[in-house]
Amino acid sequence: MGIYPRHSFLRQKRLRRTGRAGGPAQVQIHQPLQRLKVSKPGMSGARKVHIKSFGCQMNVYDSHRMADTLAPEGFAETATPEDADLVILNTCHIREKAAEKVYSELGRVRALKQAAARDGRRIVVAVAGCVAQAEGREILRRAPSVDLVVGPQSYHRLPALLARVERGEAVIDTEFPVEDKFDILKAPSREATRARGVSAFVTVQEGCDKFCTFCVVPYTRGAEVSRPVAKIVAEVEHLADAGVREVTLIGQNVNAYHGEGPDGSPWTLGRLLERIADVRGIGRLRYTTSHPCDVEASLIAAHRDLPSLMPHLHLPVQSGSDRILVAMNRRHGRADYLDAIARMRGARADMAFSSDFIVGFPGESEQDFRATLSLLDEVGYAGAFSFKYSARPGTPAAEMADQVPEEVKSERLQRLQAAIDRRQAAFNARSLHRSFDILFEKAGRRPGQIVGRSPYLQAVVVTAPSTAIGDIRSVTITEIRTNSLFGALNATPVRAREPMPAEAGG
Ligand code: SAM
Ligand code: SF4
């Protein structure tokens, strides 16, 4: 069955769940590479690593953890690949375009590597993330300048794998090891955390057991695993201590979280959020990405009870048509989805929602597509991401009859995006003259300006000193330009929770 045999997924799942020994890492050795000088710390200063992330927040988080784990090995981060000794591309396999981007980037990196070699300097090239997991050895065949291929579940082994590369080997490690990578990864230094800003991601859950028919995640990221509560709390405390004010808990199916609590029982995401809300210094909480089937009572209660939990939920639905939802194996219908939204709004009237949509899934008719457009109207989203269906090798949908022609997908995507843009503009327009708490994150483009985020993730620009970066301050929105909101600081914080005024007719 294509490139992701289900039995291998089930084996990974068994190993990771039971903690049974999985044997040594599957490190494959290829022909020796030409040995060139690799600078060592203490010889010519720190080595430099450039990490480029593609795709989702999970990859951004993983890239940070790779940098943290390489720091004690003498690697300092650099923003440019030109002066790097090690270039890591942390890749995404979710759509064909995302995966192909990696190969064009590897073309650029190969040119850099060749130029460095002419100067007697070696650049080590690593491919990490989901393309590494899915394509493994194929990457070395298509891009021989790559020295190391490492999957999302084994990047904690980077120091050892790099040592092998330095000995002249080309290495592939796409194993799903039994050891917990989070136990081995190094924590970020205070300086690294500060440099990354006041808002941080924390992975609480990885992998997916849902098997939507279009999606590669269950194969590339493996089975659903939740981190224990105590370890997550310790990580959040460490971040708060270094000045982080907002934490977004992340996972491919974050609301299916069921990590071990301090009492030994599995905790839900709602309970975890309640615990993290108590961490001193954390003023805001978010979580992403959620599945509609896992919107359960404790999560709704958390939205009702926790003022620091932002009233914004990214709840992907993919399609508004029941027929297509069945074909996608989403395990919920349109009515279930609307019910989850209604339950959330019942708990907190100021909740706003965003979603992901796929257009042109195999068999999608114009009528199915119109059901998606009508769902958009029914929910009244604050924003959404939309994608053309991309057939992924090895997934059931790629084998389905009735693949939708490319031009139909393009036309539907255009219509959907226009409808989403109208919704987003209407949502932003309703923010005018209202006051929100804004978390200021960075300097603005113009001198004297700083930029922050509203509870609904809208970018808000104000004129204020940069010392306010890291503060949560009340702001009244005075102007709206495309997707940026401009405002003025208020003297007092916002206390009352007010719902966003309903759209006329919506
Ligand atoms: N777990 C999340 C969920 O169930 O909604 C989403 C995870 S996925 C990393 C992010 C988004 O990519 C999905 O919500 C979906 O819209 C999109 N996506 C996934 N596979 C796709 C495919 N084969 N073609 C187009 N879009 C895809
Ligand atoms: Fe992919 Fe999300 Fe479906 Fe899991 S629930 S298979 S991550 S789209």
XYZ file of C-alpha atoms and ligand atoms in Angstrom:
541
model
C 0.000 0.000 0.000
C 2.104 2.847 -1.305
C 4.986 4.181 0.709
C 3.402 4.068 4.151
C 2.523 0.453 4.931
C -0.129 0.404 7.640
C 1.475 -2.555 9.388
C 4.633 -0.502 9.998
C 2.484 2.239 11.534
C 0.835 -0.305 13.798
C 4.213 -1.680 14.814
C 5.458 1.810 15.709
C 2.301 2.378 17.661
C 2.729 -0.849 19.633
C 6.329 -0.077 20.453
C 5.648 3.484 21.531
C 2.608 2.579 23.598
C 4.104 -0.403 25.420
C 7.599 0.992 25.734
C 8.990 -2.375 24.614
C 12.569 -2.289 23.411
C 12.740 -1.374 19.759
C 16.366 -2.302 19.250
C 19.075 0.065 18.130
C 18.361 3.060 15.904
C 18.066 2.230 12.266
C 21.164 4.107 11.187
C 22.064 3.297 7.627
C 25.529 3.908 6.338
C 26.279 4.890 2.787
C 29.443 5.461 0.807
C 32.019 7.614 2.587
C 31.935 11.275 1.678
C 34.933 13.341 0.780
C 36.520 14.475 4.060
C 36.775 18.227 4.362
C 37.651 20.471 7.232
C 34.768 20.913 9.706
C 35.463 23.696 12.172
C 35.372 22.684 15.834
C 34.572 24.912 18.815
C 37.733 26.280 20.318
C 39.524 25.946 16.978
C 37.923 28.677 14.914
C 35.122 29.823 17.212
C 31.664 28.287 17.564
C 30.250 26.207 14.758
C 27.140 27.655 13.198
C 23.840 25.979 12.414
C 21.164 27.355 10.118
C 17.749 25.711 10.535
C 14.987 26.419 8.043
C 11.463 25.354 9.013
C 8.749 24.476 6.545
C 5.107 23.806 7.409
C 3.325 23.803 10.733
C 3.979 25.073 14.269
C 5.131 21.593 15.288
C 8.098 22.034 12.951
C 8.884 25.490 14.364
C 8.916 23.957 17.838
C 11.066 20.997 16.679
C 13.549 23.382 15.021
C 13.962 25.268 18.297
C 14.539 22.028 20.160
C 17.152 20.955 17.564
C 18.983 24.256 18.094
C 18.778 23.801 21.894
C 20.173 20.269 21.634
C 23.022 21.371 19.357
C 23.968 24.380 21.535
C 25.939 22.312 24.120
C 27.782 20.749 21.142
C 29.149 24.206 20.328
C 26.653 25.203 17.609
C 25.381 28.797 17.559
C 22.351 29.617 15.428
C 22.794 31.726 12.313
C 20.024 33.301 10.261
C 21.847 32.770 6.966
C 22.954 29.485 5.369
C 26.048 31.104 3.779
C 28.068 31.193 7.010
C 26.707 27.902 8.415
C 28.716 24.738 9.076
C 25.482 22.795 9.343
C 22.269 23.481 7.385
C 19.112 21.683 8.534
C 15.939 21.786 6.459
C 13.040 20.832 8.733
C 10.506 19.759 6.179
C 6.752 19.344 5.601
C 5.117 16.571 3.575
C 1.463 17.538 3.944
C 0.952 18.647 0.323
C 2.986 17.867 -2.793
C 3.986 21.517 -3.198
C 5.418 21.646 0.333
C 7.505 18.524 -0.283
C 8.778 19.752 -3.671
C 9.854 23.077 -2.121
C 12.412 21.107 -0.139
C 14.103 19.819 -3.273
C 14.371 23.303 -4.786
C 15.849 24.535 -1.506
C 18.309 21.630 -1.595
C 19.420 22.828 -5.043
C 20.366 26.205 -3.530
C 22.103 24.559 -0.578
C 24.112 22.317 -2.927
C 25.491 25.414 -4.690
C 26.510 26.859 -1.300
C 28.097 23.582 -0.301
C 30.116 23.452 -3.522
C 31.280 27.060 -3.110
C 32.346 26.360 0.493
C 34.183 23.198 -0.600
C 36.216 25.274 -3.085
C 37.395 27.291 -0.048
C 38.241 24.059 1.814
C 35.254 24.393 4.145
C 32.585 21.740 4.620
C 28.881 22.451 5.012
C 26.989 19.476 6.415
C 23.436 19.254 5.040
C 20.645 17.555 6.993
C 17.017 16.952 6.019
C 14.718 16.572 9.019
C 10.939 16.458 9.513
C 8.149 14.728 7.613
C 9.761 14.583 4.140
C 12.729 12.872 5.793
C 10.362 10.399 7.447
C 8.358 9.676 4.300
C 11.114 9.617 1.699
C 14.204 8.475 3.647
C 16.782 7.050 1.269
C 15.039 8.596 -1.789
C 16.319 12.002 -0.575
C 19.919 10.830 -0.857
C 19.198 9.524 -4.351
C 17.587 12.777 -5.527
C 19.936 15.094 -3.627
C 23.371 13.486 -3.095
C 24.633 16.655 -1.361
C 22.569 15.613 1.693
C 24.655 14.053 4.467
C 21.969 13.222 7.024
C 18.269 12.336 6.936
C 16.550 12.386 10.327
C 12.852 11.860 11.110
C 10.665 13.866 13.517
C 10.869 11.195 16.208
C 14.650 10.789 16.238
C 16.112 14.305 16.028
C 17.162 14.126 19.693
C 19.957 11.883 18.364
C 21.389 14.685 16.209
C 24.707 15.017 18.106
C 25.458 11.290 17.711
C 24.281 11.236 14.097
C 26.433 14.263 13.243
C 29.447 12.548 14.777
C 28.936 9.729 12.272
C 28.618 12.214 9.429
C 31.897 13.797 10.525
C 33.493 10.360 10.296
C 32.523 10.336 6.631
C 29.245 8.431 6.655
C 25.919 9.399 5.135
C 23.262 8.590 7.712
C 19.519 7.912 7.710
C 17.604 7.659 10.984
C 13.859 7.454 10.508
C 13.195 5.077 13.373
C 10.356 5.581 15.863
C 12.513 4.929 18.916
C 11.111 3.720 22.223
C 13.036 6.308 24.224
C 11.163 9.561 24.761
C 12.919 12.251 22.743
C 11.623 14.903 25.158
C 13.691 13.274 27.951
C 16.854 13.689 25.918
C 16.342 17.053 24.191
C 18.063 19.978 25.894
C 16.116 22.912 27.335
C 16.650 26.323 25.733
C 18.981 28.789 27.433
C 17.420 31.987 28.848
C 19.027 33.947 26.001
C 17.617 31.633 23.330
C 14.127 31.836 24.858
C 14.298 35.633 25.035
C 15.484 35.865 21.439
C 12.443 33.821 20.333
C 10.008 36.321 21.816
C 7.265 36.479 24.405
C 5.007 33.883 22.787
C 6.141 30.250 22.704
C 4.910 26.872 21.474
C 5.005 23.792 23.682
C 4.339 20.362 22.181
C 1.996 18.404 24.440
C 0.826 15.714 22.037
C 2.220 14.198 18.854
C 0.979 11.962 16.100
C -2.506 11.010 15.043
C -4.712 7.910 15.155
C -7.562 9.369 13.086
C -6.458 8.418 9.556
C -8.329 10.972 7.500
C -8.114 9.512 4.004
C -6.233 12.502 2.540
C -3.596 12.941 5.243
C 0.007 11.759 5.691
C 0.367 12.776 9.348
C -0.454 9.369 10.927
C 2.311 7.862 8.771
C 4.968 10.554 9.088
C 4.436 11.516 12.723
C 3.276 8.135 13.965
C 0.747 7.131 16.596
C -0.851 9.530 19.040
C 1.315 10.055 22.133
C 0.725 12.581 24.950
C 3.468 13.980 27.169
C 3.019 13.697 30.954
C 1.559 16.755 32.725
C 4.568 17.248 35.038
C 7.021 17.541 32.133
C 4.818 20.024 30.286
C 4.379 22.148 33.412
C 8.154 22.150 34.008
C 8.739 23.307 30.419
C 6.158 26.086 30.725
C 7.675 27.222 34.059
C 11.116 27.335 32.436
C 9.733 29.498 29.599
C 7.826 31.790 31.985
C 10.973 32.250 34.019
C 12.766 33.524 30.918
C 10.017 36.061 30.139
C 7.495 34.161 27.977
C 3.960 35.531 28.496
C 1.902 33.434 26.081
C 2.035 29.682 25.557
C 0.362 27.808 22.717
C 0.041 24.091 23.459
C 0.502 22.247 20.212
C -0.236 18.803 18.836
C -1.523 17.286 15.585
C -4.657 16.444 17.548
C -4.121 18.565 20.593
C -7.571 18.134 22.112
C -7.164 14.355 22.067
C -4.511 14.973 24.756
C -4.557 12.276 27.436
C -1.192 12.612 29.209
C -0.440 11.138 32.599
C -1.359 13.492 35.436
C 0.534 13.758 38.733
C -2.083 11.414 40.232
C -1.267 8.730 37.650
C -4.593 9.095 35.803
C -4.878 10.407 32.230
C -5.663 14.129 32.151
C -7.668 15.846 29.445
C -6.536 18.986 27.642
C -9.058 21.004 29.684
C -7.488 19.825 32.921
C -3.977 20.480 31.600
C -4.942 24.038 30.606
C -6.359 24.618 34.065
C -3.030 23.552 35.614
C -0.933 25.663 33.240
C -3.121 28.715 33.864
C -1.637 28.662 37.394
C 1.957 29.080 36.174
C 3.181 32.480 37.307
C 3.964 34.891 34.492
C 1.842 33.138 31.832
C -0.839 35.652 30.912
C -2.271 33.890 27.884
C -3.006 30.359 26.780
C -3.890 28.941 23.388
C -3.858 25.471 21.844
C -3.857 24.100 18.315
C -4.817 22.052 16.255
C -8.101 20.592 17.454
C -10.349 17.920 15.995
C -14.132 18.406 16.159
C -14.675 14.896 17.587
C -12.565 15.693 20.662
C -14.328 18.867 21.829
C -15.265 17.486 25.248
C -16.786 18.914 28.422
C -13.589 19.795 30.316
C -12.306 21.816 27.349
C -15.549 23.758 27.176
C -15.364 24.309 30.951
C -11.789 25.598 30.569
C -13.023 28.210 28.083
C -15.785 29.181 30.509
C -13.547 29.367 33.602
C -10.044 30.435 32.573
C -9.673 34.141 31.759
C -6.166 33.527 30.358
C -7.458 30.997 27.808
C -8.027 33.009 24.628
C -11.552 32.941 23.146
C -10.304 31.776 19.765
C -10.424 28.214 18.481
C -8.922 26.820 15.293
C -11.267 23.936 14.541
C -10.660 22.522 11.062
C -13.733 21.077 9.344
C -12.257 20.485 5.834
C -15.684 20.338 4.105
C -19.282 21.378 4.726
C -20.685 18.350 2.876
C -21.624 15.253 4.875
C -20.960 13.052 1.857
C -17.398 14.346 1.565
C -16.828 14.224 5.341
C -17.630 10.486 5.213
C -15.274 9.964 2.256
C -12.588 11.860 4.180
C -13.135 9.567 7.213
C -13.481 12.640 9.409
C -15.716 10.715 11.861
C -18.133 13.655 12.276
C -20.868 15.254 10.215
C -21.745 18.884 9.587
C -24.305 18.864 12.415
C -21.748 17.493 14.933
C -19.358 20.246 13.951
C -21.979 22.951 14.353
C -22.930 21.435 17.697
C -19.300 21.676 18.926
C -19.244 25.358 17.907
C -22.580 26.004 19.646
C -21.375 24.328 22.859
C -18.251 26.499 22.839
C -20.283 29.650 22.219
C -22.659 28.609 25.003
C -19.701 28.573 27.417
C -18.155 31.791 26.172
C -20.129 34.212 24.049
C -17.033 35.994 22.736
C -15.557 32.835 21.130
C -14.380 33.206 17.538
C -13.457 30.369 15.206
C -11.138 29.613 12.326
C -10.845 26.508 10.167
C -8.980 24.631 7.449
C -10.801 23.694 4.248
C -9.836 21.342 1.432
C -11.405 21.923 -1.985
C -11.517 19.363 -4.777
C -11.398 16.243 -2.619
C -12.080 13.214 -4.904
C -15.766 13.113 -5.850
C -16.513 16.668 -4.632
C -19.409 18.012 -6.729
C -20.446 21.631 -7.160
C -23.252 20.887 -4.702
C -20.756 19.572 -2.106
C -18.634 22.647 -2.607
C -21.649 24.899 -2.094
C -22.275 23.133 1.219
C -18.775 24.270 2.251
C -19.597 27.857 1.240
C -22.838 27.739 3.206
C -21.045 26.404 6.290
C -18.756 29.402 6.071
C -21.821 31.634 6.320
C -23.399 29.584 9.065
C -20.361 29.668 11.366
C -19.191 33.212 10.586
C -15.453 32.478 10.867
C -12.857 35.041 11.922
C -10.501 33.539 9.332
C -9.579 30.286 7.621
C -6.926 28.466 5.609
C -7.946 26.790 2.381
C -6.076 24.291 0.260
C -6.522 22.447 -3.003
C -6.664 18.720 -2.369
C -3.214 17.250 -2.994
C -3.021 13.502 -3.606
C -0.407 12.023 -1.277
C 1.135 8.695 -2.239
C 0.054 5.849 0.015
C -3.054 7.552 1.403
C -6.486 6.038 0.574
C -7.822 9.189 -1.116
C -4.987 9.165 -3.647
C -6.391 5.857 -4.970
C -10.017 7.079 -5.174
C -11.795 7.379 -8.492
C -13.306 10.775 -9.425
C -10.185 12.867 -8.858
C -11.260 16.464 -9.451
C -9.562 18.228 -12.401
C -6.941 20.808 -11.479
C -8.816 23.706 -13.115
C -11.976 22.911 -11.105
C -9.938 22.848 -7.889
C -8.351 26.206 -8.773
C -11.693 27.803 -9.545
C -13.260 26.541 -6.294
C -10.240 27.626 -4.271
C -10.557 31.143 -5.686
C -14.241 31.331 -4.794
C -13.631 29.957 -1.310
C -10.727 32.298 -0.627
C -12.766 35.297 -1.729
C -15.557 34.255 0.663
C -13.049 33.743 3.506
C -11.475 37.164 2.837
C -14.923 38.815 3.008
C -15.635 37.056 6.327
C -12.272 38.041 7.776
C -12.710 41.660 6.682
C -16.181 41.709 8.286
C -14.800 40.251 11.505
C -12.015 42.842 11.581
C -14.455 45.650 10.795
C -16.471 44.703 13.868
C -13.361 45.324 16.003
C -13.397 49.053 15.225
C -13.834 51.283 18.335
C -13.737 48.244 20.584
C -11.159 47.607 23.319
C -9.084 44.444 23.609
C -6.181 43.234 25.707
C -3.171 43.117 23.406
C 0.036 41.187 24.067
C 2.860 43.246 22.556
C 5.390 41.068 20.751
C 7.826 43.196 18.743
C 8.804 46.552 17.290
C 6.677 47.820 14.411
C 7.844 48.743 10.930
C 7.829 52.472 11.704
C 9.941 53.995 14.498
C 7.932 54.442 17.706
C 5.451 51.684 16.808
C 5.050 48.302 18.459
C 2.935 45.353 17.303
C 0.920 42.879 19.314
C -1.875 40.343 18.960
C -5.499 40.590 19.978
C -7.204 37.600 21.643
C -8.298 36.664 18.090
C -4.727 36.685 16.710
C -5.286 39.942 14.818
C -2.106 42.036 14.445
C -2.541 45.361 16.276
C -0.148 48.318 15.825
C 0.123 51.129 18.400
C 2.486 54.010 19.048
C 4.199 53.139 22.332
C 7.714 52.679 23.712
C 9.430 49.355 23.070
C 9.576 48.808 26.845
C 5.915 47.744 26.526
C 6.950 44.642 24.534
C 5.947 41.667 26.690
C 3.114 43.623 28.338
C -0.577 42.828 27.986
C -2.305 46.207 27.681
C -5.788 47.411 26.891
C -6.061 49.020 23.444
C -8.957 50.680 21.626
C -8.984 49.963 17.900
C -9.069 53.244 15.978
C -8.391 52.222 12.387
C -8.425 49.137 10.171
C -6.201 48.736 7.104
C -6.551 45.456 5.201
C -5.628 42.863 7.823
C -3.835 45.184 10.275
C -5.584 46.927 13.110
C -4.289 50.215 14.544
C -5.107 51.359 18.052
C -4.359 53.527 21.064
C -3.364 52.378 24.554
C -6.068 52.740 27.222
C -5.317 53.762 30.780
C -7.067 50.746 32.335
C -7.182 47.071 31.412
C -10.257 45.482 29.845
C -12.118 43.475 32.477
C -15.549 42.633 31.150
C -15.921 39.924 28.535
C -17.969 41.219 25.697
C -18.999 39.120 22.722
C -17.923 40.326 19.307
C -21.078 42.003 17.930
C -22.912 39.641 15.584
C -22.742 40.303 11.886
C -25.868 41.684 10.296
C -27.775 38.616 9.202
C -24.996 36.308 10.439
N -5.029 17.615 12.647
C -5.600 18.709 12.024
C -7.048 18.405 11.672
O -7.507 17.310 11.789
O -7.715 19.279 11.219
C -4.857 19.214 10.805
C -3.503 18.798 10.510
S -2.849 19.111 8.908
C -1.181 19.258 9.405
C -3.238 20.788 8.473
C -4.174 20.926 7.336
O -3.577 20.556 6.123
C -5.422 20.100 7.418
O -6.373 20.636 8.286
C -5.893 20.068 5.991
O -6.753 21.145 5.706
C -4.603 20.257 5.196
N -4.251 19.021 4.476
C -3.862 17.854 5.010
N -3.667 16.947 4.020
C -3.949 17.568 2.853
C -3.950 17.155 1.489
N -3.632 15.924 1.141
N -4.291 18.077 0.556
C -4.627 19.323 0.897
N -4.638 19.771 2.169
C -4.310 18.897 3.134
Fe -4.399 14.438 9.487
Fe -5.694 15.894 11.313
Fe -6.954 13.891 10.068
Fe -5.038 13.351 11.849
S -7.035 14.336 12.241
S -5.300 12.393 9.880
S -3.611 15.054 11.470
S -6.146 15.816 9.156
